[in-house]
Tab-separated table of C-alpha atoms in Angstrom:
chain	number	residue	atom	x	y	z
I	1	UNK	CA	17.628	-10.322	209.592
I	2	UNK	CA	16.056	-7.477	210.830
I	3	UNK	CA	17.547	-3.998	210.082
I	4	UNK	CA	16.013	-1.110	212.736
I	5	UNK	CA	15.862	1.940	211.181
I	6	UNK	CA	16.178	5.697	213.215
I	7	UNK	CA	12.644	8.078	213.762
I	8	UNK	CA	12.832	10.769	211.096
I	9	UNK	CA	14.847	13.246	213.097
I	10	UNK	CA	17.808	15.265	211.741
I	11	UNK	CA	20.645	14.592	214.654
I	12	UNK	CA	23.487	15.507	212.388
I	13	UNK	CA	24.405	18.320	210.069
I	14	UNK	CA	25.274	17.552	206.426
I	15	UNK	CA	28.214	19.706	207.080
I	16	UNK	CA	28.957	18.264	210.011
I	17	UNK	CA	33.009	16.880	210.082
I	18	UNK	CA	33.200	14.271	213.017
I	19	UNK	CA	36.858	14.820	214.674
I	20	UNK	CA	36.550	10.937	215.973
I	21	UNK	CA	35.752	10.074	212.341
I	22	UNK	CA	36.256	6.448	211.381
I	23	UNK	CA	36.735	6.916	207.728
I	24	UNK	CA	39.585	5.802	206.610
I	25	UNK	CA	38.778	6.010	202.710
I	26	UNK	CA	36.235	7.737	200.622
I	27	UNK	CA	35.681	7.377	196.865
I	28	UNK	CA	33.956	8.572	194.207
I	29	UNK	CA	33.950	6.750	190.890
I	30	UNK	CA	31.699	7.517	187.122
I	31	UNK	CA	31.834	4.568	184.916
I	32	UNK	CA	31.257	5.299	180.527
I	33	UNK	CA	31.614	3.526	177.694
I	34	UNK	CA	34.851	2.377	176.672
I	35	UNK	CA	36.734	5.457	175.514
I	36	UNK	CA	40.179	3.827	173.867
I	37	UNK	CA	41.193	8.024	173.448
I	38	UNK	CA	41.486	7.343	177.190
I	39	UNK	CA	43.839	4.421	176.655
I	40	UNK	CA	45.900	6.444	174.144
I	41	UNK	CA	46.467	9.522	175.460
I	42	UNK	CA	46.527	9.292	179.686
I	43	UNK	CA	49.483	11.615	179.465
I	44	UNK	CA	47.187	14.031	178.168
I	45	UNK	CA	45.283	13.632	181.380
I	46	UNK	CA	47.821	13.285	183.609
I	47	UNK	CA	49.646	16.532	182.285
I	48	UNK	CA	47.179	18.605	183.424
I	49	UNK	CA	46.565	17.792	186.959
I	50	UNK	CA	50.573	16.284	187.508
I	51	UNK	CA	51.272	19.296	189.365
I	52	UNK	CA	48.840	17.965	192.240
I	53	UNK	CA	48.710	13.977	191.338
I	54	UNK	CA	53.020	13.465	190.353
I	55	UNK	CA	53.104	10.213	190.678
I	56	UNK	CA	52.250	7.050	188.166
I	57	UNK	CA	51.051	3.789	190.009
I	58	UNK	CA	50.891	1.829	186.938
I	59	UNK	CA	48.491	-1.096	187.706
I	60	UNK	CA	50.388	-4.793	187.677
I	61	UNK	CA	49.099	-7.676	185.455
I	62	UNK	CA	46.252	-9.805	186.818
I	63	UNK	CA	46.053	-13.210	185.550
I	64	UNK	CA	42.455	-13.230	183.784
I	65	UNK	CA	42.000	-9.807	183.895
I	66	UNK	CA	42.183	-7.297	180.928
I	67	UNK	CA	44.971	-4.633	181.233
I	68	UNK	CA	42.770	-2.221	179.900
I	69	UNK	CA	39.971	-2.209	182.426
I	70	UNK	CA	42.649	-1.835	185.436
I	71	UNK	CA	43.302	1.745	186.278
I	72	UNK	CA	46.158	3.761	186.269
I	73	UNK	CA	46.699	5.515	189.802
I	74	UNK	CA	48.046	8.926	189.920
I	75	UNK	CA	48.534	10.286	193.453
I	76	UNK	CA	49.550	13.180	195.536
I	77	UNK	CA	53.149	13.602	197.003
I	78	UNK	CA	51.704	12.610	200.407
I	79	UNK	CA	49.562	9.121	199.559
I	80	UNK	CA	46.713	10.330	201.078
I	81	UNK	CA	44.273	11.201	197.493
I	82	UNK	CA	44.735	10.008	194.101
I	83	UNK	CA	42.981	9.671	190.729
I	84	UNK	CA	42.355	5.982	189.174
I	85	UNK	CA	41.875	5.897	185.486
I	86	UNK	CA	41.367	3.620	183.127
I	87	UNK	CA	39.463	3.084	179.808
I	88	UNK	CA	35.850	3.216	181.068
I	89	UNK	CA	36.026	4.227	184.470
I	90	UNK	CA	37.258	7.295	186.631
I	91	UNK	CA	37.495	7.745	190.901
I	92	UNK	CA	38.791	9.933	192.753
I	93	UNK	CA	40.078	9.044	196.431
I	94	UNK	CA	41.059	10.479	199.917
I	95	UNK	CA	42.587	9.194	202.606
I	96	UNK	CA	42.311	12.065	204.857
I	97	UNK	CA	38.882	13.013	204.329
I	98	UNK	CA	38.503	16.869	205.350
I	99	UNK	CA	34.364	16.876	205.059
I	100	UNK	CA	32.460	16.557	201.663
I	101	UNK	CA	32.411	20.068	200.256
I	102	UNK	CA	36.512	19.937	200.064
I	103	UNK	CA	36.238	16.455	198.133
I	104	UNK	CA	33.558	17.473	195.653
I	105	UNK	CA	35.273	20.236	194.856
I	106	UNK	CA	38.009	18.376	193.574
I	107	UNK	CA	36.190	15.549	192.532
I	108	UNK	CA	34.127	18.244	189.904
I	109	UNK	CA	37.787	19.775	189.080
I	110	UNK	CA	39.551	16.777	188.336
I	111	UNK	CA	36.301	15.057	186.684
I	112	UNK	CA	35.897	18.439	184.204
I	113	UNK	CA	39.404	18.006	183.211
I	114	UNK	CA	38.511	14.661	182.568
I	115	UNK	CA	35.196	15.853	180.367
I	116	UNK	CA	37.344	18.315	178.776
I	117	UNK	CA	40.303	16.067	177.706
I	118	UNK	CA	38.434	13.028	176.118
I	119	UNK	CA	35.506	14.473	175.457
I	120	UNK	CA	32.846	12.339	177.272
I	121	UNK	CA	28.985	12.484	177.198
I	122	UNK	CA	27.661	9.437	178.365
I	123	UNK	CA	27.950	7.993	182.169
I	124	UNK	CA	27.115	3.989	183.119
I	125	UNK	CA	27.532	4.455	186.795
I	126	UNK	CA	28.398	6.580	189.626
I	127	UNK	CA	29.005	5.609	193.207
I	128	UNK	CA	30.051	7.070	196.100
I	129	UNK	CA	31.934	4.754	199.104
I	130	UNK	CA	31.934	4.629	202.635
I	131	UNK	CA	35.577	2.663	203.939
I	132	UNK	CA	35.092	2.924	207.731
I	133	UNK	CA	37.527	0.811	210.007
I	134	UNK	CA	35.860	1.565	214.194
I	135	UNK	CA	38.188	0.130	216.472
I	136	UNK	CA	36.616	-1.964	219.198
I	137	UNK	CA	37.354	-4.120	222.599
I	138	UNK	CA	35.408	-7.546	222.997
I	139	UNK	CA	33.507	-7.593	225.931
I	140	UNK	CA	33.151	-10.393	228.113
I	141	UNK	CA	34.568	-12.034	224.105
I	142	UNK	CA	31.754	-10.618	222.161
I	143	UNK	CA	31.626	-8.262	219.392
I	144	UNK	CA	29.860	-5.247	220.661
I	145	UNK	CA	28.298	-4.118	217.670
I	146	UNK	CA	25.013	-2.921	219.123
I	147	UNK	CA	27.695	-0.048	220.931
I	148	UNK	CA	28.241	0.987	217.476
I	149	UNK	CA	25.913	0.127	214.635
I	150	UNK	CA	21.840	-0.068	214.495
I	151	UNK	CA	22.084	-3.338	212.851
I	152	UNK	CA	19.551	-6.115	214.758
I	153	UNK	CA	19.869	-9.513	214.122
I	154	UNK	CA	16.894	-11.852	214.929
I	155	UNK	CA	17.808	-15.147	215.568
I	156	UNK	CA	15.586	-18.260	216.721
I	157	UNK	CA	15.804	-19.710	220.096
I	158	UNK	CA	19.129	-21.893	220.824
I	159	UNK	CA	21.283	-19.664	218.581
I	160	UNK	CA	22.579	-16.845	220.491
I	161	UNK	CA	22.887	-13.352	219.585
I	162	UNK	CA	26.210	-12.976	221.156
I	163	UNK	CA	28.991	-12.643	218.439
I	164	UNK	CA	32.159	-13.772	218.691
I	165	UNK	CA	32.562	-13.306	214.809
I	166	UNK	CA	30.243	-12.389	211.471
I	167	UNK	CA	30.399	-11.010	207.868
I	168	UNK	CA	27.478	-9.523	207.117
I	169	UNK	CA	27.074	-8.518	203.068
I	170	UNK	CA	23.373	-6.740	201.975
I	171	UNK	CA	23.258	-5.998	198.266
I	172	UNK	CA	19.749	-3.875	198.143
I	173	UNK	CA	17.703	-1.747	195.667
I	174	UNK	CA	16.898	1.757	196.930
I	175	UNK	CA	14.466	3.975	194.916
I	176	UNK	CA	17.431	6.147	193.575
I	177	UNK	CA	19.802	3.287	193.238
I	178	UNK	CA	21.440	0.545	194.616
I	179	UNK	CA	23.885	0.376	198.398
I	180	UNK	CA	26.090	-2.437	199.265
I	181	UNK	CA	26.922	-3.085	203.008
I	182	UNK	CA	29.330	-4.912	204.690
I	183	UNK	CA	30.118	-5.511	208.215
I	184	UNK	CA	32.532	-7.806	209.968
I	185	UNK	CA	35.022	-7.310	212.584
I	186	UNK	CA	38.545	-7.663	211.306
I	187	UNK	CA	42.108	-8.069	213.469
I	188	UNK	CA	45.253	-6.926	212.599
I	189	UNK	CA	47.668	-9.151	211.311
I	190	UNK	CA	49.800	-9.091	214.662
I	191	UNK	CA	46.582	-9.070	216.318
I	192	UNK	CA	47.475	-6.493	218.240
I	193	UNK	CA	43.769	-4.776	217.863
I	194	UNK	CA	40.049	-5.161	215.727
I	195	UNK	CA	37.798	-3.437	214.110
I	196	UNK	CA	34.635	-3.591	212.679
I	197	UNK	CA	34.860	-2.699	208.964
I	198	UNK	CA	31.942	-0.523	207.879
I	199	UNK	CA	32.170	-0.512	204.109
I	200	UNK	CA	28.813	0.833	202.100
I	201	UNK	CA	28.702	2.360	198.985
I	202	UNK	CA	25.711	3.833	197.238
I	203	UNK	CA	25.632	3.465	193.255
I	204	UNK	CA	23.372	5.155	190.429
I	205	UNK	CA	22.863	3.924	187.254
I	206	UNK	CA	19.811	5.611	185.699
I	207	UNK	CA	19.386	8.701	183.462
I	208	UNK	CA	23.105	9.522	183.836
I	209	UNK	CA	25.110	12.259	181.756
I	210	UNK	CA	28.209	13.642	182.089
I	211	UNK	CA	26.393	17.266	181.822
I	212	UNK	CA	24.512	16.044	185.326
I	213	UNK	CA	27.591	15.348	187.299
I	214	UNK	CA	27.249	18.124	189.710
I	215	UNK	CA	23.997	17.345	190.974
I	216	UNK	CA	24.908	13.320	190.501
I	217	UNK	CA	28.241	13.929	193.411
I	218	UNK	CA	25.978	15.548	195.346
I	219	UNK	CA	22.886	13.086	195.393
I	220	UNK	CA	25.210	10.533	195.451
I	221	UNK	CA	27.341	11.739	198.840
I	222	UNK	CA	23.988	12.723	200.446
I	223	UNK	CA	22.233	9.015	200.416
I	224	UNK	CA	25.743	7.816	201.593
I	225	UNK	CA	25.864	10.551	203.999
I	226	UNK	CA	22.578	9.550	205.338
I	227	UNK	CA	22.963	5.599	205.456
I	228	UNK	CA	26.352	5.981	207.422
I	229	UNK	CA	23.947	8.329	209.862
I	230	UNK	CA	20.775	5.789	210.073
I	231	UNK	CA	23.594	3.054	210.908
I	232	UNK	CA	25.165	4.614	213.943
I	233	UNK	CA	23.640	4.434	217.167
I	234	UNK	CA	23.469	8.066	219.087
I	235	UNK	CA	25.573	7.352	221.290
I	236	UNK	CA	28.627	6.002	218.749
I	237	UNK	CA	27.523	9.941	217.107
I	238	UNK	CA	28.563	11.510	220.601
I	239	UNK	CA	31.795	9.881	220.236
I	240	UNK	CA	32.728	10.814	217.134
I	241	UNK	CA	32.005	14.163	217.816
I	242	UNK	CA	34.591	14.074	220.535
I	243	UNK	CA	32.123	13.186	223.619
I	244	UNK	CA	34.365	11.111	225.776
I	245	UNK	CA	35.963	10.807	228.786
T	1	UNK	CA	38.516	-14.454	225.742
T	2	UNK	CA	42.305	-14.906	224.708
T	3	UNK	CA	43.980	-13.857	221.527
T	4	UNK	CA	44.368	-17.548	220.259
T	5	UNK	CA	40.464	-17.918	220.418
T	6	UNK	CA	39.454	-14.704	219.062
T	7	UNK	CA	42.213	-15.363	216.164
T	8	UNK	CA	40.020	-18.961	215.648
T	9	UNK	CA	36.788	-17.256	215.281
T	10	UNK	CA	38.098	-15.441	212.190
T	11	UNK	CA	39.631	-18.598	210.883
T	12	UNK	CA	36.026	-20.578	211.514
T	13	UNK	CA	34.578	-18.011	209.805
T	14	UNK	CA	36.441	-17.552	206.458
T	15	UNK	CA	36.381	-20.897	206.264
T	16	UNK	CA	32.059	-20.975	206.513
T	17	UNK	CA	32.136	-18.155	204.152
T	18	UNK	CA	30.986	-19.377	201.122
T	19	UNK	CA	33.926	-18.278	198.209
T	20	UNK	CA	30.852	-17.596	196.051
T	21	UNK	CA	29.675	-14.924	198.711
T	22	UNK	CA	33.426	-13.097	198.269
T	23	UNK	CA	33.488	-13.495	195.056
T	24	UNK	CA	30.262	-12.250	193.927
T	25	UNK	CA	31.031	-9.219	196.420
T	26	UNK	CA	34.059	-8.427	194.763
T	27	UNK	CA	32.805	-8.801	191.166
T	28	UNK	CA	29.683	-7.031	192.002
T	29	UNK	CA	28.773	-3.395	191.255
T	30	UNK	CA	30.932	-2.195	194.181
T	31	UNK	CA	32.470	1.288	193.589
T	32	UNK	CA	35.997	1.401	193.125
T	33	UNK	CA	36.906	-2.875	193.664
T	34	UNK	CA	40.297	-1.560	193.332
T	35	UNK	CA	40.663	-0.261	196.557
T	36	UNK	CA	42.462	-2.814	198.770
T	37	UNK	CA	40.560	-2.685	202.219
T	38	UNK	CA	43.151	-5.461	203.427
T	39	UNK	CA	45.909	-3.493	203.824
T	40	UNK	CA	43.943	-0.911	205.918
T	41	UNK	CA	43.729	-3.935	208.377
T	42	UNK	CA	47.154	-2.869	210.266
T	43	UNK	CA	45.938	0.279	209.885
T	44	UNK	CA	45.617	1.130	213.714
T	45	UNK	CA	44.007	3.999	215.286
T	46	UNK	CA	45.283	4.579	218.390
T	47	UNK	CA	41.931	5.195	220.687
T	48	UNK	CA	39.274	2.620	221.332
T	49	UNK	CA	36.216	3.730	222.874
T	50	UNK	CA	34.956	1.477	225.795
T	51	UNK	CA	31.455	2.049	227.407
T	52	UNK	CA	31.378	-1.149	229.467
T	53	UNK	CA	34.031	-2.274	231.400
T	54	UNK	CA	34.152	-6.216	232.726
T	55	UNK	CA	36.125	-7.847	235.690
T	56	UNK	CA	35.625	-10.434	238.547
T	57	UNK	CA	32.062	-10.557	237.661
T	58	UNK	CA	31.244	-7.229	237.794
T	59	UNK	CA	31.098	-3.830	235.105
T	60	UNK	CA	31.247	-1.009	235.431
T	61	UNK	CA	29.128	1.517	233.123
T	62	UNK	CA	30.377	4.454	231.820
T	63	UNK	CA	27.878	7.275	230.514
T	64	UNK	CA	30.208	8.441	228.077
T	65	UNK	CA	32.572	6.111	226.355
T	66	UNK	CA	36.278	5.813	227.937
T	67	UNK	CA	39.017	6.490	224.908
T	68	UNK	CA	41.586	4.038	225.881
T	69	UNK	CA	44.578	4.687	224.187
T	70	UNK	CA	46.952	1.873	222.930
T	71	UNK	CA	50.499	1.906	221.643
T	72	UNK	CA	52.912	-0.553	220.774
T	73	UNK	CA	56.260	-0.141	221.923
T	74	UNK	CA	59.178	-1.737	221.270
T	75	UNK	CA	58.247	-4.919	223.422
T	76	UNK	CA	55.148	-3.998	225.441
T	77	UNK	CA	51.829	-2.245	224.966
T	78	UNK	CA	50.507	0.375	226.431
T	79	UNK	CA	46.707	1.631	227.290
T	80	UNK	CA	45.952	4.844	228.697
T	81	UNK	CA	43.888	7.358	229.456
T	82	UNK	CA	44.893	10.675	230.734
T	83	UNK	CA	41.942	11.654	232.016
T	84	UNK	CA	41.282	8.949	234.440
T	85	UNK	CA	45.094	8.798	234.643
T	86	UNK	CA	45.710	5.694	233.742
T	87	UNK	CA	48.580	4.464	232.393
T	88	UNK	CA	49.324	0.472	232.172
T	89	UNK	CA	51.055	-1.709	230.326
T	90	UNK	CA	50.886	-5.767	228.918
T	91	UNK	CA	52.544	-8.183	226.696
T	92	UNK	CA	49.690	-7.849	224.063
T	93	UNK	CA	46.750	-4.891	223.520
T	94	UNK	CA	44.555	-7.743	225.172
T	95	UNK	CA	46.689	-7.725	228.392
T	96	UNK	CA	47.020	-4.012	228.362
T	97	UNK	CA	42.926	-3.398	228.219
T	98	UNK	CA	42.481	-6.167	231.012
T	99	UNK	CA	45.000	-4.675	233.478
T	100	UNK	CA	43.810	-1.016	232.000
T	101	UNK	CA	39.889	-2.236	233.249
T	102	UNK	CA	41.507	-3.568	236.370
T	103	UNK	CA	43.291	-0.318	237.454
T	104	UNK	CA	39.581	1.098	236.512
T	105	UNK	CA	37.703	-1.029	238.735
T	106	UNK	CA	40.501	-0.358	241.690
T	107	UNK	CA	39.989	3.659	241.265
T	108	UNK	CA	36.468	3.443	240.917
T	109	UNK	CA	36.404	1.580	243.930
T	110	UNK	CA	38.811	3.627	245.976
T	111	UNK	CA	37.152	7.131	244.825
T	112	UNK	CA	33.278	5.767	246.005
T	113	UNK	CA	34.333	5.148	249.211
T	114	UNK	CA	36.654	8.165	249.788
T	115	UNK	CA	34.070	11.118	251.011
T	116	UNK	CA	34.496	14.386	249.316
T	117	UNK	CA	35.684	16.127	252.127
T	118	UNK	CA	38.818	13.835	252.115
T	119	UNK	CA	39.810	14.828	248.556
T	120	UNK	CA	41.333	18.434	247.148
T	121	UNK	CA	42.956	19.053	243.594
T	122	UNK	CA	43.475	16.493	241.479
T	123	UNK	CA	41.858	13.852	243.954
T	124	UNK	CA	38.992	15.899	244.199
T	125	UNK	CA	38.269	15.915	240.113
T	126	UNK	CA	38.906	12.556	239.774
T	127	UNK	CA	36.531	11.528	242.737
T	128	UNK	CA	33.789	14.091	240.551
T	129	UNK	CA	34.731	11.716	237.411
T	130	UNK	CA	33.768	8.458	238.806
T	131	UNK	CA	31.136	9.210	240.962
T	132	UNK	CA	29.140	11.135	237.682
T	133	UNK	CA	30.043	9.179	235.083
T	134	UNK	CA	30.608	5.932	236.204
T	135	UNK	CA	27.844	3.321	237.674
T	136	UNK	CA	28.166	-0.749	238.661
T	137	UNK	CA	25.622	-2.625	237.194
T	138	UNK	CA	24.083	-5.061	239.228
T	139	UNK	CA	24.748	-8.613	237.689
């Protein structure tokens, strides 16, 4: 496979909010050692930012799966952003993503909350992900993904490059960290319409402290920022910034 | 391509998937696995943007992409665009989009041969709209 990749030129602003956005989540998660004053005492947590997050999602038994390591949700009176908690691990999520600067904000007041209640030092991971859902129509049966996404596929003669379905997964090593990428068209379940599913994430897990977090967000949102950019085509970017007839 | 075929595709290809491929995605250092992208899938936005348009052997190009608007209603579905003023309806978002690209293809048609000095108002802009934006493509 053969990924193209965009000339160095800057055709967006970091800033930049697209009103035909196709985000449909965004999340920002630290990982730590296993705290069990986090297991103990959530209502500590939850006390102090209730007044936002009210309500308890309380995370159902999976067979195989420690209770411990599943998070508790706690979530705004309107679904759209929440917190997830749970003994080594903390994300914060939207739903209706207003630009970056509004969720880091919230992101570094919820997180020093966190810091301040249990006391932590020490972070495994952080990751920042990309859940995009673009809406398409087939033409003439095929997948247009070349409309949307700079992704090239090279096959050899006598298999065709026209797509009437795919997954594509990529797992790969950056020089800051690590992205996952998938692709694949999905369909509703009364197939009433598809969508290609553009879901990346970009993860750090080097030289990590809890002290660092504010310049970790931001690194982290601005290589995810920048691989959602290198993956659209220009002229998808025209249409998310409202250029259409 | 009908819904029954396109609905196969996905079915041939969960089934080539290997379970190891999902799996090791899923257990893999993904942020937040918790999230449940699934249920996003009847998550519907209600604009689709089309740049190529497809009928009796011909397309139509458009220079900027056409937001074609679909809603369910109660039985039918409906695609439109206000700007082009269209406004169609079908028994599935497929049907809708086909008779949506055939109402397309008729204006386009009508508007290229009408001469401007046949058209005021509201004729007049949409006559503007196809000729600029829109182009056939030779096959």
């Amino acid at each position: 496979m053969k990924k193209q990749t965009q000339k160095h030129v800057e055709k967006f602003g970091i800033n930049e909010v697209y009103p035909n956005s196709p985000l449909v989540e965004v999340v920002c998660e630290i990982r730590f050692p296993g705290d069990l004053a986090i297991e103990c005492k959530k209502d500590e947590f939850h006390a102090k930012i209730k007044d936002g997050y009210p309500n308890i999602l309380v995370p159902s038994a999976k067979s195989g799966k420690a209770m411990s390591l599943e998070p508790y949700r706690f979530e705004n009176e309107k679904k759209s952003a929440g917190v997830m908690l749970a003994i080594n691990k903390f994300s914060f999520y939207m739903k209706k993503y207003e630009g970056h600067k509004k969720f880091i904000r919230e992101f570094k007041r919820l997180a020093k909350i966190l810091g301040e209640t249990y006391s932590l030092t020490k972070l495994d991971r952080i990751g920042w992900r990309y859940i995009n859902f673009i809406p398409f129509s087939r033409e003439d049966g095929i997948v247009p993904l070349e409309r949307f996404l700079q992704v090239a596929v090279q096959v050899p003669k006598g298999i065709s490059d026209r797509f009437e379905n795919f997954s594509i997964v990529l797992i790969s090593k950056t020089s800051d960290g690590s992205v996952t990428t998938k692709i694949e068209p999905a369909m509703r379940t009364d197939r009433a319409q598809e969508a290609l599913v553009l879901d990346f994430d970009f993860a750090m897990t080097e030289n990590l402290s809890f002290s660092k977090l504010n310049s970790l967000v931001k690194k982290a949102h601005d290589n995810t920022r920048l691989l959602f950019e290198n993956l659209i085509t220009d002229k998808y970017r025209g249409y998310l910034r409202g250029e259409e007839i | 391509m009908i819904v029954d075929d396109i609905v196969q595709s996905y079915e041939i290809r969960n089934l080539r998937l290997e379970p190891a491929i999902g799996e090791k995605y899923m257990h893999s250092d993904i942020t937040a696995p918790e999230i449940d992208v699934q249920s996003w899938l009847d998550y519907s936005r209600a604009k689709i943007p089309v740049w190529q348009f497809y009928a009796h052997g011909k397309s139509i190009l458009s220079k900027k992409p056409v937001s074609v608007k679909i809603n369910k209603g109660e039985v039918l579905y409906f695609a439109e665009n206000e700007t082009l003023g269209i406004y169609v309806t079908g028994e599935s978002s497929e049907v809708a989009i086909k008779e949506f690209t055939e109402e397309l293809f008729h204006f386009y048609e009508y508007y290229s041969n009408l001469h401007e000095s046949k058209v005021i108002g509201e004729a007049q802009r949409l006559k503007l709209l196809y000729d600029e934006q829109f182009e056939e493509l030779v096959p």
